[in-house]
PDB file of C-alpha atoms and ligand atoms in Angstrom:
ATOM      1  CA  MET A   1      15.896  -6.488   6.170  1.00 55.00           C
ATOM      2  CA  LYS A   2      16.479  -9.397   3.785  1.00 67.00           C
ATOM      3  CA  SER A   3      13.063 -10.771   2.853  1.00 91.00           C
ATOM      4  CA  LYS A   4      10.222  -8.916   1.148  1.00 97.00           C
ATOM      5  CA  LEU A   5       7.676  -7.900   3.761  1.00 98.00           C
ATOM      6  CA  VAL A   6       5.138  -5.971   1.676  1.00 98.00           C
ATOM      7  CA  GLY A   7       3.334  -6.769  -1.553  1.00 98.00           C
ATOM      8  CA  ILE A   8       2.120  -3.826  -3.638  1.00 98.00           C
ATOM      9  CA  ILE A   9      -0.410  -4.687  -6.310  1.00 98.00           C
ATOM     10  CA  MET A  10      -2.285  -2.342  -8.631  1.00 98.00           C
ATOM     11  CA  GLY A  11      -5.032  -2.809 -11.175  1.00 98.00           C
ATOM     12  CA  SER A  12      -3.171  -1.218 -14.067  1.00 98.00           C
ATOM     13  CA  LYS A  13       0.187   0.127 -15.177  1.00 98.00           C
ATOM     14  CA  SER A  14      -1.618   3.497 -15.243  1.00 98.00           C
ATOM     15  CA  ASP A  15      -1.782   3.391 -11.404  1.00 98.00           C
ATOM     16  CA  TRP A  16       2.019   3.463 -11.098  1.00 98.00           C
ATOM     17  CA  SER A  17       3.781   6.736 -11.928  1.00 98.00           C
ATOM     18  CA  ASP A  18       1.442   9.326 -10.364  1.00 97.00           C
ATOM     19  CA  THR A  19       0.335   7.177  -7.459  1.00 98.00           C
ATOM     20  CA  MET A  20       1.858   3.863  -6.427  1.00 98.00           C
ATOM     21  CA  LYS A  21       5.441   4.818  -7.223  1.00 98.00           C
ATOM     22  CA  HIS A  22       5.153   7.117  -4.179  1.00 98.00           C
ATOM     23  CA  CYS A  23       4.145   4.129  -2.057  1.00 98.00           C
ATOM     24  CA  SER A  24       7.147   2.139  -3.251  1.00 98.00           C
ATOM     25  CA  ASP A  25       9.480   5.141  -2.768  1.00 98.00           C
ATOM     26  CA  THR A  26       8.259   5.581   0.816  1.00 98.00           C
ATOM     27  CA  LEU A  27       8.919   1.916   1.614  1.00 98.00           C
ATOM     28  CA  LYS A  28      12.381   2.288   0.053  1.00 98.00           C
ATOM     29  CA  GLU A  29      13.109   5.299   2.342  1.00 97.00           C
ATOM     30  CA  PHE A  30      12.586   2.937   5.283  1.00 98.00           C
ATOM     31  CA  GLY A  31      14.561   0.113   3.677  1.00 97.00           C
ATOM     32  CA  VAL A  32      11.470  -2.119   3.496  1.00 98.00           C
ATOM     33  CA  LYS A  33      11.788  -4.639   0.656  1.00 98.00           C
ATOM     34  CA  HIS A  34       8.633  -5.213  -1.349  1.00 98.00           C
ATOM     35  CA  GLU A  35       7.124  -6.834  -4.446  1.00 98.00           C
ATOM     36  CA  VAL A  36       5.401  -4.639  -7.050  1.00 98.00           C
ATOM     37  CA  ARG A  37       2.939  -6.202  -9.524  1.00 98.00           C
ATOM     38  CA  VAL A  38       0.163  -5.201 -11.902  1.00 98.00           C
ATOM     39  CA  ILE A  39      -2.772  -7.414 -10.929  1.00 98.00           C
ATOM     40  CA  SER A  40      -6.425  -6.720 -11.591  1.00 98.00           C
ATOM     41  CA  ALA A  41      -9.343  -8.378  -9.828  1.00 98.00           C
ATOM     42  CA  HIS A  42     -11.289  -8.178 -13.087  1.00 97.00           C
ATOM     43  CA  ARG A  43      -8.690  -8.558 -15.826  1.00 98.00           C
ATOM     44  CA  THR A  44      -6.245 -11.015 -14.233  1.00 98.00           C
ATOM     45  CA  PRO A  45      -8.043 -12.991 -11.499  1.00 98.00           C
ATOM     46  CA  LYS A  46      -5.761 -16.040 -11.889  1.00 98.00           C
ATOM     47  CA  ARG A  47      -2.716 -13.814 -11.341  1.00 98.00           C
ATOM     48  CA  LEU A  48      -4.332 -12.505  -8.142  1.00 98.00           C
ATOM     49  CA  HIS A  49      -4.920 -15.995  -6.742  1.00 98.00           C
ATOM     50  CA  LYS A  50      -1.315 -17.002  -7.482  1.00 98.00           C
ATOM     51  CA  PHE A  51       0.066 -13.768  -5.982  1.00 98.00           C
ATOM     52  CA  ILE A  52      -1.800 -14.352  -2.711  1.00 98.00           C
ATOM     53  CA  LYS A  53      -0.683 -17.988  -2.512  1.00 98.00           C
ATOM     54  CA  ASP A  54       2.939 -16.949  -3.083  1.00 98.00           C
ATOM     55  CA  ALA A  55       2.653 -13.994  -0.671  1.00 98.00           C
ATOM     56  CA  GLU A  56       1.549 -16.311   2.135  1.00 98.00           C
ATOM     57  CA  LYS A  57       4.251 -18.866   1.287  1.00 97.00           C
ATOM     58  CA  ASN A  58       6.957 -16.174   1.160  1.00 97.00           C
ATOM     59  CA  LYS A  59       5.881 -14.609   4.472  1.00 96.00           C
ATOM     60  CA  ILE A  60       4.779 -11.252   3.102  1.00 98.00           C
ATOM     61  CA  GLU A  61       3.247  -9.450   6.112  1.00 98.00           C
ATOM     62  CA  VAL A  62       1.127  -6.690   4.544  1.00 98.00           C
ATOM     63  CA  ILE A  63      -0.523  -6.317   1.130  1.00 99.00           C
ATOM     64  CA  ILE A  64      -1.237  -2.891  -0.367  1.00 99.00           C
ATOM     65  CA  ALA A  65      -3.785  -3.002  -3.189  1.00 99.00           C
ATOM     66  CA  ALA A  66      -4.495   0.018  -5.380  1.00 98.00           C
ATOM     67  CA  ALA A  67      -7.193   0.295  -8.007  1.00 98.00           C
ATOM     68  CA  GLY A  68      -9.372   2.817  -9.742  1.00 98.00           C
ATOM     69  CA  MET A  69     -12.919   3.012 -11.118  1.00 98.00           C
ATOM     70  CA  SER A  70     -14.887  -0.063  -9.973  1.00 97.00           C
ATOM     71  CA  ALA A  71     -12.082  -0.826  -7.534  1.00 98.00           C
ATOM     72  CA  HIS A  72     -12.560  -4.350  -6.205  1.00 98.00           C
ATOM     73  CA  LEU A  73      -8.907  -5.366  -5.968  1.00 98.00           C
ATOM     74  CA  ALA A  74      -8.365  -4.682  -2.257  1.00 98.00           C
ATOM     75  CA  GLY A  75     -11.686  -6.267  -1.286  1.00 98.00           C
ATOM     76  CA  VAL A  76     -11.192  -9.425  -3.329  1.00 98.00           C
ATOM     77  CA  THR A  77      -7.619  -9.709  -2.039  1.00 98.00           C
ATOM     78  CA  ALA A  78      -8.848  -9.393   1.563  1.00 98.00           C
ATOM     79  CA  SER A  79     -11.431 -12.115   0.909  1.00 98.00           C
ATOM     80  CA  LEU A  80      -8.678 -14.550  -0.090  1.00 98.00           C
ATOM     81  CA  THR A  81      -6.205 -14.040   2.780  1.00 98.00           C
ATOM     82  CA  THR A  82      -6.010 -13.179   6.462  1.00 98.00           C
ATOM     83  CA  LEU A  83      -2.975 -10.943   5.863  1.00 98.00           C
ATOM     84  CA  PRO A  84      -3.743  -7.260   6.511  1.00 98.00           C
ATOM     85  CA  VAL A  85      -4.842  -5.556   3.288  1.00 99.00           C
ATOM     86  CA  LEU A  86      -4.583  -1.792   2.796  1.00 99.00           C
ATOM     87  CA  GLY A  87      -6.543  -0.249  -0.063  1.00 99.00           C
ATOM     88  CA  VAL A  88      -5.548   2.798  -2.108  1.00 98.00           C
ATOM     89  CA  PRO A  89      -8.282   4.243  -4.333  1.00 98.00           C
ATOM     90  CA  THR A  90      -6.651   5.743  -7.420  1.00 98.00           C
ATOM     91  CA  GLU A  91      -7.837   8.779  -9.361  1.00 98.00           C
ATOM     92  CA  SER A  92     -10.344   8.329 -12.165  1.00 97.00           C
ATOM     93  CA  LYS A  93     -12.700  10.290 -14.417  1.00 97.00           C
ATOM     94  CA  LEU A  94     -14.873  10.738 -11.304  1.00 98.00           C
ATOM     95  CA  LYS A  95     -11.827  12.101  -9.396  1.00 98.00           C
ATOM     96  CA  GLY A  96     -11.448   8.795  -7.520  1.00 98.00           C
ATOM     97  CA  LEU A  97     -14.768   8.976  -5.685  1.00 98.00           C
ATOM     98  CA  ASP A  98     -15.898   5.801  -7.473  1.00 98.00           C
ATOM     99  CA  SER A  99     -12.624   4.091  -6.490  1.00 98.00           C
ATOM    100  CA  LEU A 100     -12.904   5.304  -2.886  1.00 98.00           C
ATOM    101  CA  LEU A 101     -16.439   4.060  -2.384  1.00 98.00           C
ATOM    102  CA  SER A 102     -15.814   0.679  -3.993  1.00 98.00           C
ATOM    103  CA  THR A 103     -12.677   0.178  -1.864  1.00 98.00           C
ATOM    104  CA  VAL A 104     -13.990   1.466   1.466  1.00 98.00           C
ATOM    105  CA  GLN A 105     -17.548   0.085   1.535  1.00 98.00           C
ATOM    106  CA  MET A 106     -16.728  -3.485   2.482  1.00 98.00           C
ATOM    107  CA  PRO A 107     -19.426  -5.665   3.993  1.00 97.00           C
ATOM    108  CA  SER A 108     -18.767  -6.693   7.612  1.00 98.00           C
ATOM    109  CA  GLY A 109     -16.480  -9.685   8.009  1.00 98.00           C
ATOM    110  CA  ILE A 110     -13.842  -8.861   5.380  1.00 98.00           C
ATOM    111  CA  PRO A 111     -11.936  -5.699   6.327  1.00 98.00           C
ATOM    112  CA  VAL A 112      -9.856  -3.439   4.080  1.00 98.00           C
ATOM    113  CA  GLY A 113      -7.948  -0.546   5.655  1.00 98.00           C
ATOM    114  CA  THR A 114      -8.729   2.155   3.122  1.00 98.00           C
ATOM    115  CA  LEU A 115      -6.488   5.186   2.702  1.00 98.00           C
ATOM    116  CA  ALA A 116      -7.055   8.502   0.906  1.00 98.00           C
ATOM    117  CA  ILE A 117      -7.459   8.848  -2.861  1.00 98.00           C
ATOM    118  CA  GLY A 118      -4.280   9.040  -4.946  1.00 98.00           C
ATOM    119  CA  LYS A 119      -0.758  10.081  -3.914  1.00 98.00           C
ATOM    120  CA  ALA A 120      -1.578  10.907  -0.257  1.00 98.00           C
ATOM    121  CA  GLY A 121      -3.195   7.493   0.156  1.00 98.00           C
ATOM    122  CA  ALA A 122      -0.278   5.758  -1.538  1.00 99.00           C
ATOM    123  CA  ILE A 123       2.253   7.366   0.815  1.00 98.00           C
ATOM    124  CA  ASN A 124       0.086   6.740   3.863  1.00 98.00           C
ATOM    125  CA  ALA A 125      -0.473   3.103   2.861  1.00 99.00           C
ATOM    126  CA  ALA A 126       3.302   2.653   2.966  1.00 99.00           C
ATOM    127  CA  LEU A 127       3.512   4.428   6.343  1.00 98.00           C
ATOM    128  CA  PHE A 128       0.634   2.351   7.702  1.00 98.00           C
ATOM    129  CA  ALA A 129       2.325  -0.846   6.504  1.00 98.00           C
ATOM    130  CA  ILE A 130       5.536   0.356   8.181  1.00 98.00           C
ATOM    131  CA  SER A 131       3.597   0.953  11.397  1.00 98.00           C
ATOM    132  CA  ILE A 132       2.193  -2.618  11.271  1.00 98.00           C
ATOM    133  CA  LEU A 133       5.660  -4.035  10.556  1.00 98.00           C
ATOM    134  CA  SER A 134       7.181  -2.014  13.407  1.00 98.00           C
ATOM    135  CA  LEU A 135       5.282  -4.214  15.897  1.00 98.00           C
ATOM    136  CA  ARG A 136       7.558  -7.152  15.010  1.00 97.00           C
ATOM    137  CA  HIS A 137      10.632  -5.515  13.460  1.00 97.00           C
ATOM    138  CA  LYS A 138      12.639  -3.362  15.875  1.00 98.00           C
ATOM    139  CA  LYS A 139      14.788  -1.702  13.171  1.00 97.00           C
ATOM    140  CA  ILE A 140      11.660  -0.515  11.357  1.00 98.00           C
ATOM    141  CA  GLU A 141      10.180   0.785  14.616  1.00 98.00           C
ATOM    142  CA  ILE A 142      13.339   2.813  15.292  1.00 98.00           C
ATOM    143  CA  LYS A 143      13.211   4.343  11.769  1.00 98.00           C
ATOM    144  CA  LEU A 144       9.506   5.167  12.094  1.00 98.00           C
ATOM    145  CA  LYS A 145      10.034   6.887  15.456  1.00 97.00           C
ATOM    146  CA  LYS A 146      12.922   8.914  13.985  1.00 97.00           C
ATOM    147  CA  TYR A 147      10.782   9.889  10.951  1.00 96.00           C
ATOM    148  CA  ARG A 148       7.995  11.119  13.252  1.00 95.00           C
ATOM    149  CA  ARG A 149      10.437  13.049  15.483  1.00 94.00           C
ATOM    150  CA  ASN A 150      11.755  14.910  12.413  1.00 94.00           C
ATOM    151  CA  PHE A 151       8.377  15.333  10.721  1.00 91.00           C
ATOM    152  CA  GLU A 152       7.410  18.719  12.156  1.00 91.00           C
ATOM    153  CA  LYS A 153      10.681  20.273  10.957  1.00 91.00           C
ATOM    154  CA  LYS A 154       9.631  19.587   7.349  1.00 90.00           C
ATOM    155  CA  VAL A 155       6.558  21.831   7.652  1.00 92.00           C
ATOM    156  CA  PRO A 156       7.477  25.475   6.866  1.00 94.00           C
ATOM    157  CA  LYS A 157       6.489  28.027   9.512  1.00 94.00           C
ATOM    158  CA  LYS A 158       5.419  30.558   6.869  1.00 97.00           C
ATOM    159  CA  PRO A 159       3.563  29.974   3.566  1.00 96.00           C
ATOM    160  CA  PHE A 160       5.908  32.233   1.557  1.00 96.00           C
TER     161      PHE A 160
HETATM  162  C1  LIG B   1      -8.563  -0.163 -12.780  1.00 54.61           C
HETATM  163  O1  LIG B   1      -9.028   0.542 -13.871  1.00 54.61           O
HETATM  164  C2  LIG B   1      -7.121   0.208 -12.641  1.00 54.61           C
HETATM  165  O2  LIG B   1      -6.732   0.078 -11.298  1.00 54.61           O
HETATM  166  C3  LIG B   1      -7.045   1.616 -13.140  1.00 54.61           C
HETATM  167  O3  LIG B   1      -7.062   2.563 -12.080  1.00 54.61           O
HETATM  168  C4  LIG B   1      -8.320   1.767 -13.970  1.00 54.61           C
HETATM  169  C5  LIG B   1      -8.050   2.088 -15.409  1.00 54.61           C
HETATM  170  O4  LIG B   1      -7.162   1.146 -15.946  1.00 54.61           O
HETATM  171  P1  LIG B   1      -6.538   1.353 -17.411  1.00 54.61           P
HETATM  172  O5  LIG B   1      -7.705   1.373 -18.350  1.00 54.61           O
HETATM  173  O6  LIG B   1      -5.776   2.666 -17.377  1.00 54.61           O
HETATM  174  O7  LIG B   1      -5.627   0.178 -17.619  1.00 54.61           O
HETATM  175  O8  LIG B   1      -8.708  -1.542 -12.941  1.00 54.61           O
END
């Protein structure tokens, strides 16, 4: 897969190592090329507008937006594009509940597909993006089906 199909954006550098790195690593496992940028709806709104313009021009197919606290990044991104936007609420002083509610509670008309808080949500955002991409990209579909076939084997039968 030559071109970048997914754009990962996050509100802060602090969202990377414990959370969004897992999203990027999951996309890498499937060979899905992607952009990674620190962009905040509040701190860098001009950067967000430019990123979306470029994403549309460069035929990015899914945007994953992660943010914590008053997490408006995914919602504002979704308001500026018709590309599918997946939201990852990152952990915070309130254990990510603030981030979850501000990402998930979108008013009707502008949807954000919100995943779980933190690492699980970051990995699932990548897998959800892969699932969307698999509709148009046969090689990705084949890899996703293989991953699912092998998934059960990774779960131990005993807890010890
Ligand atoms: C949000 O504020 C970011 O997404 C991050 O989760 C949170 C805290 O950011 P820093 O103060 O660590 O830069 O915008």
